[in-house]
Coordinates of N, CA and C in Angstrom, one line a residue:
M1 N -16.2 -0.1 -16.1 CA -14.8 -0.5 -16.0 C -14.6 -1.3 -14.7
S2 N -13.9 -2.5 -14.8 CA -13.7 -3.3 -13.7 C -12.7 -2.7 -12.7
E3 N -12.7 -3.1 -11.5 CA -11.8 -2.5 -10.5 C -10.4 -2.9 -10.9
S4 N -10.1 -4.1 -11.4 CA -8.8 -4.5 -11.8 C -8.2 -3.6 -12.8
I5 N -9.0 -3.3 -13.8 CA -8.5 -2.4 -14.9 C -8.2 -1.0 -14.4
E6 N -9.1 -0.6 -13.5 CA -8.9 0.7 -12.9 C -7.6 0.8 -12.1
I7 N -7.3 -0.3 -11.4 CA -6.0 -0.3 -10.7 C -4.8 -0.3 -11.6
L8 N -4.9 -1.1 -12.7 CA -3.8 -1.1 -13.7 C -3.6 0.3 -14.3
R9 N -4.7 0.9 -14.7 CA -4.6 2.2 -15.3 C -4.0 3.2 -14.3
L10 N -4.4 3.1 -13.1 CA -3.9 4.0 -12.1 C -2.4 3.9 -11.9
F11 N -1.9 2.7 -11.8 CA -0.5 2.5 -11.5 C 0.3 2.8 -12.8
E12 N -0.2 2.4 -13.9 CA 0.6 2.7 -15.2 C 0.6 4.1 -15.5
S13 N -0.4 4.9 -15.2 CA -0.5 6.3 -15.6 C 0.6 7.2 -14.9
D14 N 0.9 6.9 -13.7 CA 1.8 7.8 -13.0 C 3.1 7.1 -12.5
G15 N 3.3 5.8 -12.9 CA 4.5 5.1 -12.5 C 4.6 4.8 -11.0
R16 N 3.5 4.7 -10.3 CA 3.5 4.5 -8.9 C 4.0 3.1 -8.5
M17 N 3.7 2.1 -9.4 CA 4.2 0.8 -9.1 C 5.7 0.7 -9.2
N18 N 6.3 1.4 -10.2 CA 7.7 1.4 -10.3 C 8.3 2.1 -9.0
K19 N 7.6 3.2 -8.5 CA 8.1 3.8 -7.3 C 8.0 2.9 -6.1
F20 N 6.9 2.1 -6.1 CA 6.7 1.2 -5.0 C 7.9 0.2 -5.0
Q21 N 8.2 -0.4 -6.2 CA 9.3 -1.4 -6.2 C 10.6 -0.8 -5.9
D22 N 10.9 0.4 -6.3 CA 12.1 1.1 -6.0 C 12.3 1.3 -4.5
L23 N 11.2 1.8 -3.9 CA 11.2 2.0 -2.5 C 11.4 0.7 -1.7
F24 N 10.8 -0.4 -2.2 CA 11.0 -1.7 -1.6 C 12.5 -2.1 -1.6
K25 N 13.1 -1.9 -2.7 CA 14.5 -2.3 -2.9 C 15.4 -1.4 -1.9
Q26 N 15.1 -0.1 -1.9 CA 15.9 0.8 -1.0 C 15.7 0.3 0.5
L27 N 14.5 -0.1 0.8 CA 14.2 -0.4 2.2 C 14.9 -1.7 2.6
I28 N 15.0 -2.7 1.6 CA 15.7 -3.9 1.9 C 17.2 -3.6 2.2
Y29 N 17.8 -2.7 1.4 CA 19.2 -2.3 1.6 C 19.3 -1.6 3.0
F30 N 18.3 -0.8 3.3 CA 18.3 0.0 4.6 C 18.3 -1.0 5.7
L31 N 17.4 -2.0 5.7 CA 17.3 -2.9 6.8 C 18.5 -3.7 7.0
S32 N 19.2 -4.1 5.9 CA 20.4 -4.8 5.9 C 21.5 -4.0 6.6
E33 N 21.6 -2.7 6.1 CA 22.7 -1.8 6.7 C 22.5 -1.6 8.2
E34 N 21.2 -1.5 8.6 CA 20.9 -1.3 10.0 C 20.9 -2.6 10.9
N35 N 21.2 -3.7 10.2 CA 21.2 -5.0 10.9 C 19.9 -5.3 11.6
I36 N 18.8 -5.0 10.9 CA 17.5 -5.2 11.4 C 16.9 -6.5 10.8
E37 N 16.6 -7.5 11.7 CA 16.1 -8.8 11.2 C 14.6 -8.6 10.9
Y38 N 14.2 -9.2 9.7 CA 12.8 -9.0 9.3 C 12.4 -10.2 8.5
V39 N 11.1 -10.4 8.2 CA 10.6 -11.4 7.4 C 9.3 -10.9 6.7
I40 N 9.1 -11.2 5.5 CA 7.9 -10.8 4.8 C 6.7 -11.7 5.1
V41 N 5.6 -11.1 5.5 CA 4.4 -11.8 5.8 C 3.2 -11.2 5.0
G42 N 2.0 -11.5 5.4 CA 0.8 -10.9 4.7 C 0.6 -11.4 3.3
T43 N -0.1 -10.6 2.5 CA -0.5 -11.1 1.2 C 0.6 -11.4 0.2
V44 N 1.7 -10.7 0.3 CA 2.9 -10.9 -0.5 C 3.4 -12.3 -0.2
A45 N 3.5 -12.7 1.1 CA 4.0 -14.0 1.4 C 3.0 -15.1 1.0
Y46 N 1.7 -14.8 1.2 CA 0.7 -15.7 0.8 C 0.8 -16.0 -0.7
S47 N 1.1 -15.0 -1.5 CA 1.2 -15.2 -3.0 C 2.4 -16.0 -3.4
E48 N 3.4 -16.1 -2.5 CA 4.6 -16.9 -2.8 C 4.3 -18.4 -2.8
Y49 N 3.2 -18.8 -2.2 CA 2.9 -20.2 -2.0 C 1.5 -20.6 -2.7
A50 N 0.6 -19.7 -2.7 CA -0.7 -20.0 -3.2 C -1.0 -19.1 -4.4
P51 N -2.1 -19.2 -5.1 CA -2.4 -18.4 -6.2 C -2.3 -16.9 -5.9
P52 N -1.5 -16.1 -6.6 CA -1.3 -14.7 -6.3 C -2.5 -13.9 -6.1
R53 N -2.4 -12.9 -5.2 CA -3.5 -12.0 -4.9 C -3.0 -10.6 -5.2
A54 N -3.8 -9.7 -5.7 CA -3.4 -8.3 -5.9 C -3.3 -7.7 -4.5
T55 N -2.3 -6.8 -4.4 CA -2.2 -6.1 -3.1 C -1.5 -4.8 -3.3
T56 N -1.7 -3.8 -2.5 CA -1.0 -2.5 -2.6 C -0.2 -2.4 -1.3
N57 N 0.0 -3.5 -0.6 CA 0.8 -3.4 0.7 C 1.7 -4.5 0.8
I58 N 3.0 -4.2 1.3 CA 3.9 -5.3 1.6 C 4.1 -5.2 3.1
N59 N 3.9 -6.3 3.8 CA 3.9 -6.3 5.3 C 5.2 -7.0 5.8
F60 N 5.9 -6.3 6.6 CA 7.2 -6.8 7.2 C 6.9 -7.1 8.7
M61 N 7.5 -8.2 9.2 CA 7.5 -8.5 10.6 C 8.9 -8.4 11.1
I62 N 9.1 -7.7 12.1 CA 10.5 -7.6 12.7 C 10.5 -8.0 14.1
S63 N 11.6 -8.3 14.6 CA 11.8 -8.8 16.0 C 11.4 -7.6 16.9
D64 N 10.8 -8.0 18.1 CA 10.4 -7.0 19.0 C 11.6 -6.1 19.5
S65 N 12.8 -6.7 19.6 CA 13.9 -5.9 20.0 C 14.4 -4.9 19.0
D66 N 14.0 -5.2 17.7 CA 14.4 -4.2 16.6 C 13.4 -3.2 16.3
Y67 N 12.2 -3.3 16.9 CA 11.1 -2.5 16.5 C 11.4 -1.0 16.8
G68 N 11.9 -0.7 18.1 CA 12.2 0.6 18.4 C 13.4 1.1 17.6
K69 N 14.4 0.2 17.4 CA 15.6 0.5 16.6 C 15.2 1.0 15.2
L70 N 14.2 0.3 14.6 CA 13.8 0.7 13.2 C 13.1 2.1 13.2
E71 N 12.3 2.3 14.2 CA 11.6 3.6 14.3 C 12.6 4.7 14.4
S72 N 13.6 4.5 15.3 CA 14.6 5.6 15.4 C 15.4 5.8 14.1
A73 N 15.7 4.7 13.5 CA 16.5 4.8 12.2 C 15.7 5.5 11.1
L74 N 14.4 5.3 11.1 CA 13.5 5.9 10.1 C 13.5 7.4 10.4
K75 N 13.4 7.8 11.6 CA 13.4 9.2 12.0 C 14.7 9.9 11.7
Q76 N 15.8 9.2 12.0 CA 17.1 9.8 11.7 C 17.3 10.0 10.2
N77 N 16.7 9.2 9.4 CA 16.9 9.3 8.0 C 15.8 10.1 7.3
N78 N 15.0 10.7 8.1 CA 13.9 11.6 7.6 C 12.9 10.8 6.7
L79 N 12.7 9.5 7.1 CA 11.7 8.7 6.3 C 10.3 8.9 7.0
D80 N 9.3 9.4 6.3 CA 8.0 9.6 6.9 C 7.3 8.3 7.1
F81 N 6.6 8.2 8.3 CA 5.8 7.0 8.6 C 4.7 7.4 9.5
I82 N 3.7 6.6 9.6 CA 2.6 6.9 10.5 C 2.3 5.6 11.3
W83 N 1.7 5.8 12.5 CA 1.2 4.6 13.2 C -0.3 4.4 12.9
N84 N -0.7 3.1 12.8 CA -2.1 2.8 12.5 C -2.7 2.3 13.8
A85 N -4.0 1.9 13.7 CA -4.8 1.4 14.9 C -4.3 0.1 15.4
Y86 N -3.5 -0.6 14.6 CA -3.1 -2.0 15.0 C -1.6 -2.0 15.5
Q87 N -1.1 -0.8 15.8 CA 0.2 -0.6 16.3 C 1.3 -1.1 15.3
Q88 N 1.0 -0.8 14.1 CA 2.0 -1.0 13.0 C 2.4 0.4 12.5
F89 N 3.6 0.5 12.0 CA 3.9 1.8 11.4 C 4.0 1.6 9.9
I90 N 3.5 2.6 9.2 CA 3.3 2.5 7.7 C 4.1 3.6 7.0
I91 N 4.8 3.1 5.9 CA 5.4 4.1 5.0 C 4.6 4.1 3.8
A92 N 4.0 5.2 3.4 CA 3.1 5.3 2.3 C 3.8 6.0 1.1
I93 N 3.4 5.5 -0.1 CA 4.0 6.2 -1.3 C 3.3 7.5 -1.5
K94 N 4.1 8.5 -1.6 CA 3.5 9.9 -1.7 C 3.0 10.1 -3.1
D95 N 1.9 10.8 -3.2 CA 1.3 11.1 -4.5 C 1.8 12.5 -5.0
D96 N 2.7 12.5 -5.9 CA 3.3 13.8 -6.4 C 2.3 14.7 -7.1
S97 N 1.2 14.1 -7.6 CA 0.3 14.9 -8.3 C -0.6 15.7 -7.4
G98 N -0.6 15.4 -6.1 CA -1.5 16.1 -5.2 C -2.9 15.6 -5.2
E99 N -3.2 14.6 -6.0 CA -4.6 14.1 -6.1 C -4.7 12.9 -5.0
T100 N -5.9 12.7 -4.6 CA -6.2 11.6 -3.6 C -6.4 10.4 -4.4
K101 N -5.6 9.3 -4.2 CA -5.6 8.1 -4.9 C -6.5 7.1 -4.1
K102 N -7.2 6.3 -4.9 CA -8.1 5.3 -4.3 C -7.4 4.1 -3.7
Y103 N -6.2 3.8 -4.3 CA -5.4 2.7 -3.9 C -4.0 3.1 -3.4
P104 N -3.9 3.4 -2.2 CA -2.6 3.8 -1.6 C -1.6 2.7 -1.6
L105 N -0.4 2.9 -1.9 CA 0.7 1.9 -1.8 C 1.4 2.1 -0.5
E106 N 1.6 1.0 0.2 CA 2.1 1.1 1.6 C 3.1 -0.1 1.9
L107 N 4.1 0.3 2.7 CA 5.0 -0.7 3.3 C 4.7 -0.6 4.8
S108 N 4.3 -1.7 5.4 CA 3.9 -1.7 6.8 C 4.7 -2.6 7.6
F109 N 4.9 -2.3 8.9 CA 5.8 -3.1 9.8 C 5.0 -3.4 11.1
Q110 N 5.2 -4.6 11.5 CA 4.6 -5.0 12.8 C 5.7 -5.8 13.6
S111 N 5.5 -5.8 14.9 CA 6.5 -6.5 15.7 C 6.0 -8.0 15.9
T112 N 6.9 -8.9 16.2 CA 6.6 -10.3 16.4 C 5.7 -10.4 17.7
P113 N 4.8 -11.4 17.6 CA 4.0 -11.7 18.8 C 4.8 -12.2 19.9
K114 N 4.3 -12.1 21.1 CA 5.0 -12.6 22.3 C 5.3 -14.1 22.2
G115 N 6.5 -14.4 22.4 CA 6.9 -15.8 22.4 C 7.3 -16.3 21.0
F116 N 7.2 -15.4 20.0 CA 7.4 -15.8 18.6 C 8.8 -15.5 18.2
A117 N 9.4 -16.3 17.4 CA 10.8 -16.1 16.9 C 10.8 -16.1 15.4
L118 N 11.6 -15.2 14.8 CA 11.7 -15.2 13.3 C 12.7 -16.2 12.9
N119 N 12.3 -17.5 12.9 CA 13.3 -18.6 12.6 C 12.9 -19.2 11.3
Q120 N 13.9 -19.7 10.6 CA 13.8 -20.4 9.4 C 12.9 -19.9 8.3
P121 N 13.1 -18.6 7.9 CA 12.4 -18.1 6.8 C 12.8 -18.7 5.5
I122 N 12.1 -18.5 4.5 CA 12.4 -19.1 3.2 C 12.8 -18.0 2.2
S123 N 14.0 -18.1 1.6 CA 14.5 -17.0 0.7 C 13.7 -17.0 -0.6
K124 N 13.2 -15.9 -1.0 CA 12.5 -15.7 -2.3 C 13.0 -14.5 -3.0
E125 N 12.7 -14.4 -4.3 CA 13.0 -13.3 -5.1 C 11.8 -12.4 -5.3
I126 N 11.8 -11.2 -4.8 CA 10.7 -10.3 -4.9 C 11.1 -9.0 -5.5
F127 N 10.4 -8.6 -6.5 CA 10.8 -7.3 -7.2 C 12.2 -7.3 -7.7
G128 N 12.8 -8.4 -8.1 CA 14.2 -8.5 -8.5 C 15.2 -8.6 -7.4
M129 N 14.7 -8.5 -6.2 CA 15.6 -8.7 -5.0 C 15.7 -10.1 -4.6
V130 N 16.9 -10.7 -4.6 CA 17.0 -12.1 -4.3 C 17.3 -12.3 -2.8
D131 N 17.0 -13.5 -2.3 CA 17.3 -13.8 -0.9 C 16.5 -13.0 0.1
V132 N 15.3 -12.6 -0.3 CA 14.4 -11.9 0.6 C 13.7 -12.9 1.5
P133 N 13.9 -12.8 2.9 CA 13.3 -13.8 3.8 C 11.8 -13.6 3.8
V134 N 11.1 -14.7 3.5 CA 9.6 -14.8 3.5 C 9.2 -15.9 4.6
A135 N 8.2 -15.6 5.3 CA 7.7 -16.5 6.3 C 7.3 -17.8 5.7
S136 N 7.6 -18.9 6.3 CA 7.2 -20.2 5.8 C 5.7 -20.4 5.9
P137 N 5.1 -21.3 5.1 CA 3.7 -21.6 5.2 C 3.2 -21.9 6.6
E138 N 4.0 -22.6 7.4 CA 3.6 -22.9 8.7 C 3.5 -21.7 9.6
V139 N 4.5 -20.8 9.5 CA 4.5 -19.6 10.3 C 3.3 -18.7 9.9
L140 N 3.0 -18.6 8.6 CA 1.9 -17.8 8.1 C 0.6 -18.4 8.7
V141 N 0.4 -19.7 8.7 CA -0.8 -20.3 9.3 C -0.9 -19.9 10.8
A142 N 0.2 -20.0 11.5 CA 0.2 -19.7 12.9 C -0.2 -18.3 13.1
L143 N 0.3 -17.3 12.3 CA 0.1 -15.9 12.5 C -1.4 -15.6 12.1
W144 N -1.9 -16.3 11.1 CA -3.4 -16.1 10.8 C -4.3 -16.6 11.9
C145 N -3.9 -17.8 12.4 CA -4.7 -18.3 13.5 C -4.7 -17.4 14.7
L146 N -3.5 -16.8 15.0 CA -3.4 -15.8 16.1 C -4.2 -14.6 15.8
A147 N -4.2 -14.1 14.6 CA -5.0 -12.9 14.2 C -6.5 -13.2 14.4
V148 N -6.9 -14.4 14.0 CA -8.3 -14.8 14.2 C -8.7 -14.8 15.7
S149 N -7.8 -15.3 16.5 CA -8.1 -15.4 17.9 C -8.2 -14.0 18.5
K150 N -7.7 -13.0 17.9 CA -7.7 -11.6 18.3 C -8.9 -10.8 17.6
G151 N -9.7 -11.5 16.8 CA -10.8 -10.9 16.2 C -10.7 -10.5 14.8
Y152 N -9.6 -10.8 14.1 CA -9.4 -10.4 12.7 C -9.9 -11.6 11.9
S153 N -11.2 -11.7 11.6 CA -11.8 -12.9 11.1 C -11.4 -13.3 9.7
K154 N -11.0 -12.3 8.9 CA -10.6 -12.6 7.5 C -9.5 -13.6 7.4
S155 N -8.6 -13.6 8.4 CA -7.4 -14.5 8.3 C -7.8 -15.9 8.5
Y156 N -9.0 -16.2 9.0 CA -9.4 -17.6 9.1 C -9.4 -18.3 7.8
Y157 N -9.8 -17.6 6.7 CA -10.0 -18.2 5.4 C -8.6 -18.4 4.7
D158 N -7.6 -17.5 5.1 CA -6.3 -17.7 4.6 C -5.7 -19.0 5.2
A159 N -5.8 -19.1 6.5 CA -5.2 -20.3 7.1 C -5.9 -21.6 6.6
Q160 N -7.2 -21.5 6.5 CA -8.0 -22.6 6.0 C -7.6 -23.0 4.6
M161 N -7.3 -22.1 3.7 CA -6.9 -22.4 2.4 C -5.5 -23.1 2.4
F162 N -4.6 -22.7 3.2 CA -3.3 -23.3 3.2 C -3.4 -24.8 3.8
I163 N -4.2 -25.0 4.7 CA -4.5 -26.3 5.2 C -5.2 -27.2 4.2
K164 N -6.2 -26.6 3.6 CA -7.0 -27.3 2.6 C -6.1 -27.8 1.4
L165 N -5.2 -27.0 0.9 CA -4.4 -27.3 -0.2 C -3.1 -28.0 0.2
Q166 N -3.0 -28.3 1.5 CA -1.8 -29.0 2.0 C -0.5 -28.2 1.7
L167 N -0.6 -26.9 1.8 CA 0.6 -26.1 1.6 C 1.4 -25.9 2.8
A168 N 0.8 -26.3 3.9 CA 1.5 -26.2 5.2 C 1.4 -27.5 6.0
D169 N 2.5 -27.9 6.6 CA 2.5 -29.1 7.4 C 1.8 -28.9 8.7
V170 N 0.7 -29.6 9.0 CA -0.1 -29.4 10.2 C 0.7 -29.5 11.5
D171 N 1.5 -30.5 11.6 CA 2.3 -30.7 12.8 C 3.2 -29.5 13.1
R172 N 3.8 -29.0 12.0 CA 4.7 -27.8 12.2 C 3.9 -26.6 12.5
C173 N 2.7 -26.5 12.0 CA 1.8 -25.3 12.3 C 1.5 -25.4 13.8
A174 N 1.2 -26.6 14.3 CA 0.9 -26.7 15.7 C 2.1 -26.4 16.6
A175 N 3.3 -26.8 16.1 CA 4.5 -26.5 16.9 C 4.7 -25.0 17.0
V176 N 4.6 -24.3 15.9 CA 4.8 -22.8 15.9 C 3.7 -22.2 16.8
I177 N 2.5 -22.6 16.8 CA 1.4 -22.1 17.6 C 1.7 -22.3 19.1
D178 N 2.3 -23.5 19.4 CA 2.6 -23.8 20.8 C 3.6 -22.8 21.4
S179 N 4.4 -22.2 20.5 CA 5.4 -21.2 21.0 C 4.8 -19.8 21.3
L180 N 3.5 -19.6 20.8 CA 2.9 -18.3 21.1 C 2.2 -18.4 22.5
Q181 N 2.6 -17.4 23.2 CA 2.1 -17.3 24.6 C 0.8 -16.6 24.8
E182 N 0.0 -17.1 25.7 CA -1.3 -16.5 26.0 C -2.1 -16.3 24.8
S183 N -2.4 -17.4 24.0 CA -3.0 -17.3 22.8 C -4.1 -18.4 22.6
D184 N -5.1 -18.1 21.9 CA -6.1 -19.1 21.5 C -6.0 -19.6 20.1
A185 N -4.8 -19.3 19.5 CA -4.5 -19.7 18.1 C -4.7 -21.2 17.9
D186 N -4.3 -22.0 18.9 CA -4.4 -23.4 18.8 C -5.9 -23.9 18.6
K187 N -6.8 -23.2 19.2 CA -8.2 -23.5 19.1 C -8.8 -23.2 17.7
V188 N -8.2 -22.1 17.1 CA -8.6 -21.8 15.7 C -8.1 -22.8 14.8
L189 N -6.9 -23.3 15.0 CA -6.3 -24.4 14.1 C -7.2 -25.6 14.2
R190 N -7.6 -26.0 15.5 CA -8.4 -27.1 15.7 C -9.7 -27.0 14.9
S191 N -10.3 -25.8 14.9 CA -11.6 -25.6 14.2 C -11.4 -25.9 12.8
I192 N -10.3 -25.5 12.2 CA -10.0 -25.7 10.8 C -9.9 -27.2 10.5
L193 N -9.1 -27.8 11.3 CA -8.7 -29.2 11.1 C -9.9 -30.2 11.3
T194 N -10.8 -29.8 12.1 CA -12.0 -30.7 12.3 C -13.1 -30.4 11.3
G195 N -12.8 -29.5 10.3 CA -13.8 -29.3 9.2 C -14.9 -28.4 9.6
N196 N -14.7 -27.6 10.7 CA -15.8 -26.7 11.1 C -15.6 -25.4 10.3
A197 N -15.9 -25.4 9.0 CA -15.7 -24.2 8.2 C -16.9 -23.3 8.4
M198 N -16.9 -22.5 9.5 CA -18.0 -21.7 9.9 C -17.6 -20.3 10.0
H199 N -18.5 -19.4 10.3 CA -18.1 -18.0 10.5 C -17.3 -17.9 11.8
V200 N -16.3 -17.1 11.8 CA -15.3 -17.1 12.9 C -16.0 -16.8 14.2
D201 N -17.0 -15.9 14.2 CA -17.6 -15.6 15.5 C -18.4 -16.8 16.1
K202 N -18.5 -17.9 15.3 CA -19.2 -19.1 15.8 C -18.3 -20.2 16.0
I203 N -17.0 -20.0 16.0 CA -16.0 -21.1 16.2 C -16.2 -21.6 17.6
H204 N -16.3 -23.0 17.7 CA -16.4 -23.6 19.0 C -15.0 -23.6 19.6
M205 N -14.7 -22.7 20.5 CA -13.3 -22.6 21.0 C -13.0 -23.6 22.0
D206 N -13.9 -24.5 22.4 CA -13.6 -25.6 23.3 C -13.4 -26.9 22.6
E207 N -13.2 -26.8 21.3 CA -12.9 -28.0 20.6 C -11.6 -28.6 21.1
V208 N -11.6 -29.9 21.3 CA -10.4 -30.5 22.0 C -9.7 -31.5 21.1
L209 N -10.3 -32.0 20.0 CA -9.7 -33.0 19.2 C -9.2 -32.5 17.9
I210 N -8.0 -32.9 17.5 CA -7.5 -32.6 16.2 C -7.6 -33.8 15.4
M211 N -8.4 -33.8 14.3 CA -8.7 -35.0 13.6 C -8.7 -34.7 12.1
P212 N -8.5 -35.6 11.2 CA -8.6 -35.4 9.8 C -10.0 -34.8 9.4
S213 N -10.1 -34.1 8.3 CA -11.3 -33.6 7.9 C -11.4 -33.6 6.3
E214 N -12.6 -33.3 5.8 CA -12.7 -33.3 4.4 C -12.0 -32.1 3.7
L215 N -11.4 -31.3 4.5 CA -10.6 -30.2 3.9 C -9.3 -30.7 3.3
I216 N -8.8 -31.8 3.8 CA -7.6 -32.4 3.2 C -7.9 -33.0 1.9
Q217 N -7.2 -32.6 0.8 CA -7.5 -33.1 -0.5 C -6.4 -34.1 -0.9
T218 N -6.8 -34.9 -1.9 CA -5.8 -35.9 -2.5 C -4.9 -35.1 -3.4
H219 N -3.8 -35.7 -3.8 CA -2.9 -35.1 -4.7 C -3.5 -34.8 -6.0
E220 N -4.3 -35.7 -6.5 CA -5.0 -35.5 -7.8 C -6.0 -34.3 -7.7
E221 N -6.7 -34.2 -6.6 CA -7.6 -33.1 -6.5 C -6.8 -31.7 -6.5
I222 N -5.7 -31.7 -5.8 CA -4.9 -30.5 -5.7 C -4.4 -30.1 -7.1
E223 N -3.9 -31.1 -7.8 CA -3.4 -30.8 -9.2 C -4.5 -30.3 -10.1
R224 N -5.7 -30.9 -10.0 CA -6.8 -30.4 -10.7 C -7.2 -29.0 -10.4
A225 N -7.1 -28.7 -9.1 CA -7.5 -27.3 -8.6 C -6.4 -26.3 -9.2
K226 N -5.2 -26.7 -9.1 CA -4.1 -25.9 -9.6 C -4.3 -25.5 -11.1
A227 N -4.6 -26.6 -11.9 CA -4.9 -26.4 -13.3 C -6.0 -25.5 -13.6
H228 N -7.1 -25.6 -12.8 CA -8.3 -24.8 -12.9 C -7.9 -23.3 -12.6
R229 N -7.1 -23.1 -11.5 CA -6.8 -21.7 -11.2 C -5.9 -21.1 -12.2
Y230 N -5.0 -21.9 -12.8 CA -4.1 -21.4 -13.8 C -4.9 -21.0 -15.1
N231 N -5.8 -21.8 -15.5 CA -6.6 -21.5 -16.7 C -7.5 -20.2 -16.4
A232 N -8.0 -20.2 -15.2 CA -8.8 -19.0 -14.8 C -8.0 -17.7 -14.8
S233 N -6.8 -17.8 -14.3 CA -5.9 -16.6 -14.2 C -5.5 -16.2 -15.6
Q234 N -5.2 -17.1 -16.5 CA -4.9 -16.8 -17.9 C -6.1 -16.1 -18.6
E235 N -7.3 -16.5 -18.3 CA -8.5 -15.9 -18.9 C -8.7 -14.5 -18.4
R236 N -8.4 -14.3 -17.0 CA -8.5 -13.0 -16.5 C -7.5 -12.0 -17.1
R237 N -6.2 -12.5 -17.3 CA -5.2 -11.7 -17.9 C -5.6 -11.3 -19.3
R238 N -6.2 -12.3 -20.1 CA -6.6 -12.0 -21.4 C -7.7 -10.9 -21.4
Q239 N -8.7 -11.0 -20.5 CA -9.8 -10.0 -20.4 C -9.2 -8.7 -20.0
L240 N -8.3 -8.6 -19.1 CA -7.7 -7.4 -18.7 C -7.0 -6.7 -19.8
Y241 N -6.2 -7.5 -20.6 CA -5.5 -6.9 -21.7 C -6.4 -6.4 -22.7
E242 N -7.5 -7.1 -23.1 CA -8.5 -6.6 -24.0 C -9.1 -5.4 -23.5
G243 N -9.4 -5.3 -22.2 CA -10.1 -4.1 -21.7 C -9.2 -2.9 -21.8
I244 N -7.8 -3.1 -21.5 CA -6.9 -2.0 -21.6 C -6.8 -1.5 -23.0
Q245 N -6.7 -2.5 -24.0 CA -6.7 -2.1 -25.4 C -7.9 -1.3 -25.9
Q246 N -9.1 -1.7 -25.4 CA -10.3 -0.9 -25.7 C -10.3 0.5 -25.2
V247 N -9.7 0.6 -24.0 CA -9.7 2.0 -23.4 C -8.7 2.8 -24.2
K248 N -7.6 2.3 -24.6 CA -6.6 3.0 -25.4 C -7.3 3.5 -26.7

């Protein structure tokens, strides 16, 4: 049985995805009532602009001034959360059955980086909630480049994909990165733009020129890639459906 089918069966069997969506909606109302500024980042934001990815986590970024305020508000309302190793706090979906689940559902929060402002988010509809602020492609690229500069190598390929598919304006990415203090995020962006698609630990951090690269595609190539991804996703859905029917 594929991992995707296992995830679908897991969520459908005990309604955990419905619980996840309900908690998300409650949390949006809660943040609004507490006047806490936030923006959606991470995989959910990625999927608003690029081919969707499966995730069991929704990541919020909140202003540094509201971080302590949110923690206090959660405690006052008896909402359970934990701190992780990355100084984020996590609200996890409880498992009423008492069994240990392989795919935990989580809502996680992180504070804004030093010098970063939550400006000009893009309103999206998520889980039926309208006007949910989602980070722009340029802000996402800047955050991924920052993460790479701090050693989180996986984010390199997310930033690279947005640049490659021209989902983010390069000049705006650079402007956002310039606002980040004491960061090597600009060097990561330069590595991507110069076409040095290498392992992150081998990025030449002394790169000084920003120049066009073969990563930039023509409009025709982008449309062809989109059509290919759409057809592939339809085929995956068909296979998943057939797999679920066979299990039943």
